[in-house]
Structures are given as structure tokens and as C-alpha cells.
Amino acid sequence: MLRTIVFAILVLLMFERCAQMVPPTGGKRDSIPPNLVESNPINKTLNFKGRKVELFFDEYVVVDNINQKLVITPEADNPYSYKQNGMSVLLTFKNQFKDSTTYTLNFGDAIKDFAEKNPAKNLKIVFSTGSTLDSGRVYGTLKDIRTGKPLFDALVGLYNVSDTLDIAKQKPYYFSRTDSSGVFSIENIQTRDYKLIAIDDKSRNMLYNAKDERMGFWGKTIKAGTDSVAYNLNMYLSDNTQLKVQRTLPKVNNYTVVFSKAIEHAEVTFVNKDSLPYLLEPNGTNLKFFNVEPHPDTTIVKLKTLDSLGKTTEFEQKIAFQAQRGKTRQLDPVSLTTLPEANKPVTNTFIYKLILNKPVRSLDDQKIAIISDSLTHEPLSAFKYSWNKNHNILTIDAKSFAKDTVKFDIPKGSIVTVEGDTLPKTMLRHPVLNEEDYGVIRGRVTNADTSMHFILDLVDEQYKVIETLHESPYVFKNIPQGKYFLRITIDKNRNKRWDTGQMDKNLQPEPIYYNPDKILLKANFELNDINITIPEEK
């Protein structure tokens, strides 16, 4: 009897195991996205008064980061919760929707099938709380003005026209996000006047952060629904925040004033005829003063700064170094960089820069030598050279007769900084450029009148500037083999740099255009008639 019972239990277990549902282990992968079969309210419903939106699909679905991906326009400021129930998703809103308004719920890829996570495509519900649906539409593209590349997932907004519009504090009334091609489309909007503005919106809070987000705007008010043109916006950085002294870093040897953003120039005026060496560090935010005896305990300076927008700001600043402890100071080491960079090839006639991290007090131009192929030693005094205003950058008009290598021999003690320290013995080496290993690119700028000023850049595939010219016809010589783009900037204010836009002044950035064709350059080749055309302004 016991054997019979045990046998029966084993048979039941085998049948139960055979009846278990397991996913198939082979076959074709499911690539079909879930389809919306019904919604409540149905799409394009009028006079909707409810607070719940429910979607029904033809298969089991999951919800993926819906709070980030669901775009509701106009911006409703109406919190919601969601509930996933097999083949349906229910949204419950806290408040009633605003009367006589058309709302669009664009789900993006927030809802996917359960098995393979294929997102539902073009999932959008439109309804109106009034008796009509708004039919206005605004569309276009975004691109980065410096690279010409389209921008993905940037926020494009329609703002109510106002003299007090502040996109750092006000969210757009209608908005959309760009696809991978930089294309945007804002639909079912009221036909009236708007301000069209785009921002990076990296934080996804729909507010503009000028410190690190690009923006672009249409210079005129647009009327959604009546304008049939595509709005193509250029995006750029434009930090219009007020420049401030963010903090100070007092030390025994130096005192650093740290600004809230990078500046391009600082004019320093010392009060009471005192003086200290100083320099603006390469990051553009740190203005460093050096402790050189004798000087009073506190030095007062007036600062006049210039930022990237051309705006000047004036400060009065007290410079007070920390008290020294002990008999000797611990100095920051002297560092040196060069242009061209170390080991980069040079021609026999070239401009050379020595860049130090401290102002220089003295230089012995008899000891520093330029060596050609280890045979010819010429002292620096034989060449023309000059210092910058802060005495930390030495520019040399260099010449050599080397066939293989040019060297700069800088003995210890030949360069002494304002702090009394020096470089260790330094030997800088550069191979002599072999023209057969490089190429030449020639061409001209077309459609440019004689009064037009421009900046012509040869850039690589990472948009790093290889060389810059300002004339036409042009010649780029000694260019390494590689792939390049030709870029031209219209220098409207003739300051030989690109100037960004300023929305508060309704000022667009200086135009930038690319030659559409990539340049493929081989060693020992000359490419001629590589012309770039400036489009006619409309």
C-alpha cells in the first residue's frame, strides 16, 4: 500500500512539472511593439472633464521611467500617479485640467511590451477640455552652431510673450524635445503669438541654466498655426550671469581671486601706489597675485574685468596674504609649457612660446640657446623676442638651419621667477618638419564682398582648430594627413573672434557656416579649389 501511495505522488509531481509554463528557448525574437487598442478618453475627445487617463494594449506592458519621458503640453503643473495592470496603464491626476484647453500627452518610449521591451511607437493622446481642438503647429530643427551637428533631446519651448520673460525662472507654455536628427514638432497649440526658445535642459527641469546649457531663440515673435515655415535654431553657450568674486584663496606665497565664470581680460589698478606681480591663469577664472617683498599687510586693488560677452565689471578687492610660519617658504614649483608643444615638428622659421605658471623677474638671453642638429648654438639674444603684459609668456621669432632636430637649451638659473625660484635644466626637442609628410589645402571664399571680415578655420573630425586664416584666397600649409572640415565665421564686429548671442539684447550669434564636403588630405598632396561659399542672408 505504501509503495502505491509513493508511486502516485511521484506521478503527480511529474505531471505538475510537465504542466509548468516556461518561456520558449528558441525561435524568432519578438520585435513587434505593443499596439494601443483603446483609450479612455479616446483620442481627440472634446469637453473632457475627468482626472483619469487609461490606455489599453494588445499585450502585456511595462512602464519605464514615465515621470521623465511623458511630455504633457501645455505644461499642466498637475501631479499624477500611475498604475500598471497587465495590459493597461492608468494615470490618475491630482487636479482637474484647465478649462477650454487642448492637452497633448506624448509618452515617448515610456511604455514597452513585457517580453522584449519593445517601446510603443508614436504613442500620443490628445483631448480638449473645451468644445474645439487647437490645431496650431510649430516645427523645425536644432543644431550646435560651432559644430553644425543636430542636438538630441533638447527642449524647444513656446513662451507667452512678455517684457519680463526670464527662462531661468519661467517654464514654457508648450514644449517638445528634439529627436536624434535635431527635429522638433509642437502640435495642437493655440493660434496666437509666442516666443520660440530652445535650451539644452540637461537637468530636465525645463528651466535655463546659463552656466552650462546651450540655448537658441527666434529673434521675432511667431504666430503658431499661421506661419508655415520651418524654424531652424542655432544653439550656443551664452553665460549671461552676473560676474562675481566667488571666493578668495589666501596663501603665504600668493592670493587668488576666483571669479564665478571665466573672464578674458583683467585690468588691475593698485591703490596707494603699491604693486604686486599677478597673472590670469589659463582657466580664466583665477586671478593670482604673488607675495613679493616689500609690501604692506593689505593691498587694495581695483579690478576691471571683461567676460566672453564683452561685458565689463568693476570690483575693489583687498589682497591679504597668510602669515609666514617658519624661516623658509614652501614655494609652488615652476612649470613650463610651450607652443608648439614639446616634440611637435617645426619648420626652420617659426613662432615659439615659453609659457610659465609664474611671472618672470629675470631672463639671461646669453645662456638660453637654440641648437640646430647639435652643431650650431645660437643664444636667445640673437633672435627677436618679447614678453606679454604679465611677464610669464615669452614669444620668440625663431630660426634654425637644422635638418633633423631643433633644441631649446634652458640652463638652470637662466629664468628666475618673481618668487626667486627657477626652472631646472630643461632641454626642449622638436623634429624638423619634412614637407613630404604633409599636405597643402588651397581655395577661396566666395560670395564675400570686400568689406566683409571673416574667420576661416580648418578643423579636424573632433572640431579641433588646426589653423586659422583671415584672407581669401587662402593656403593652409604643412597639414598632417587626415580628414578635415572648412568652417567660416562672419566676423561682424571685426574683433577676430566668434561672438556668441545674447537673448536679453535680441542679439544672435555671429553666423558660422561649414563647407558640406569633408576634406580628405594625403601626405605630399596639394588640394586646390577647395572653396567655401557664404550663403546669402534672407
mmCIF file of N, CA and C in Angstrom, residues 4 13 37 50 65 126 131 144 148 200 204 210 217 223 247 263 303 325 338 340 347 375 399 432 483-484 537:
data_model
loop_
_atom_site.group_PDB
_atom_site.id
_atom_site.type_symbol
_atom_site.label_atom_id
_atom_site.label_comp_id
_atom_site.label_asym_id
_atom_site.label_seq_id
_atom_site.Cartn_x
_atom_site.Cartn_y
_atom_site.Cartn_z
ATOM 1 N N THR A 4 2.375 1.989 -3.316
ATOM 2 C CA THR A 4 1.367 2.538 -4.252
ATOM 3 C C THR A 4 1.196 4.030 -4.046
ATOM 4 N N LEU A 13 3.801 14.616 -9.304
ATOM 5 C CA LEU A 13 4.880 15.602 -9.412
ATOM 6 C C LEU A 13 5.372 15.719 -10.849
ATOM 7 N N VAL A 37 -5.042 49.706 -28.342
ATOM 8 C CA VAL A 37 -6.322 49.269 -28.925
ATOM 9 C C VAL A 37 -7.493 50.120 -28.448
ATOM 10 N N GLY A 50 -12.601 64.741 -16.844
ATOM 11 C CA GLY A 50 -12.115 63.768 -15.878
ATOM 12 C C GLY A 50 -10.703 64.058 -15.369
ATOM 13 N N ASN A 65 10.210 54.595 -16.555
ATOM 14 C CA ASN A 65 10.606 55.984 -16.264
ATOM 15 C C ASN A 65 9.612 56.990 -16.851
ATOM 16 N N VAL A 126 -4.539 63.039 -27.423
ATOM 17 C CA VAL A 126 -4.915 64.451 -27.449
ATOM 18 C C VAL A 126 -6.380 64.568 -27.014
ATOM 19 N N SER A 131 -14.769 72.867 -26.336
ATOM 20 C CA SER A 131 -15.592 72.330 -27.426
ATOM 21 C C SER A 131 -14.834 72.197 -28.739
ATOM 22 N N ASP A 144 24.000 72.605 -33.157
ATOM 23 C CA ASP A 144 25.038 73.343 -32.457
ATOM 24 C C ASP A 144 25.759 74.232 -33.467
ATOM 25 N N GLY A 148 27.820 72.384 -36.174
ATOM 26 C CA GLY A 148 26.848 72.073 -37.215
ATOM 27 C C GLY A 148 26.105 70.781 -36.970
ATOM 28 N N ASP A 200 19.253 73.399 -23.732
ATOM 29 C CA ASP A 200 19.735 72.033 -23.530
ATOM 30 C C ASP A 200 18.898 71.275 -22.511
ATOM 31 N N ARG A 204 16.622 68.612 -16.959
ATOM 32 C CA ARG A 204 15.225 68.253 -17.264
ATOM 33 C C ARG A 204 14.231 68.920 -16.303
ATOM 34 N N ALA A 210 22.239 79.075 -17.418
ATOM 35 C CA ALA A 210 23.175 79.736 -18.338
ATOM 36 C C ALA A 210 24.618 79.297 -18.138
ATOM 37 N N PHE A 217 17.298 81.080 -29.890
ATOM 38 C CA PHE A 217 15.975 81.708 -29.906
ATOM 39 C C PHE A 217 15.695 82.290 -31.280
ATOM 40 N N LYS A 223 3.691 83.450 -34.772
ATOM 41 C CA LYS A 223 2.260 83.186 -34.591
ATOM 42 C C LYS A 223 2.012 81.737 -34.974
ATOM 43 N N ARG A 247 35.062 83.347 -4.532
ATOM 44 C CA ARG A 247 35.802 83.116 -3.290
ATOM 45 C C ARG A 247 37.227 83.623 -3.483
ATOM 46 N N ILE A 263 36.818 84.863 -17.369
ATOM 47 C CA ILE A 263 36.943 86.182 -17.967
ATOM 48 C C ILE A 263 38.060 86.131 -19.002
ATOM 49 N N LEU A 303 39.712 96.193 -9.829
ATOM 50 C CA LEU A 303 39.704 95.245 -10.940
ATOM 51 C C LEU A 303 38.639 95.649 -11.950
ATOM 52 N N ARG A 325 54.950 81.060 8.556
ATOM 53 C CA ARG A 325 55.380 80.297 9.724
ATOM 54 C C ARG A 325 56.695 79.608 9.404
ATOM 55 N N THR A 338 54.910 74.840 -23.734
ATOM 56 C CA THR A 338 55.363 75.527 -24.943
ATOM 57 C C THR A 338 54.325 75.433 -26.052
ATOM 58 N N PRO A 340 54.843 75.656 -30.295
ATOM 59 C CA PRO A 340 54.233 74.324 -30.377
ATOM 60 C C PRO A 340 54.589 73.454 -29.159
ATOM 61 N N THR A 347 58.944 74.048 -38.600
ATOM 62 C CA THR A 347 59.689 74.451 -39.795
ATOM 63 C C THR A 347 60.948 75.192 -39.338
ATOM 64 N N LEU A 375 74.842 71.019 -33.583
ATOM 65 C CA LEU A 375 76.086 71.610 -34.119
ATOM 66 C C LEU A 375 76.114 73.125 -33.901
ATOM 67 N N LYS A 399 64.483 80.899 -35.647
ATOM 68 C CA LYS A 399 65.017 80.445 -36.931
ATOM 69 C C LYS A 399 66.097 79.405 -36.661
ATOM 70 N N VAL A 432 62.462 68.532 -37.179
ATOM 71 C CA VAL A 432 62.243 69.458 -38.284
ATOM 72 C C VAL A 432 61.204 68.854 -39.222
ATOM 73 N N LYS A 483 41.467 63.866 -42.092
ATOM 74 C CA LYS A 483 40.152 64.304 -42.553
ATOM 75 C C LYS A 483 39.802 65.602 -41.851
ATOM 76 N N TYR A 484 39.320 66.572 -42.641
ATOM 77 C CA TYR A 484 39.113 67.912 -42.110
ATOM 78 C C TYR A 484 37.804 68.513 -42.627
ATOM 79 N N GLU A 537 22.174 86.118 -47.023
ATOM 80 C CA GLU A 537 21.232 86.304 -45.931
ATOM 81 C C GLU A 537 19.836 86.572 -46.487
#
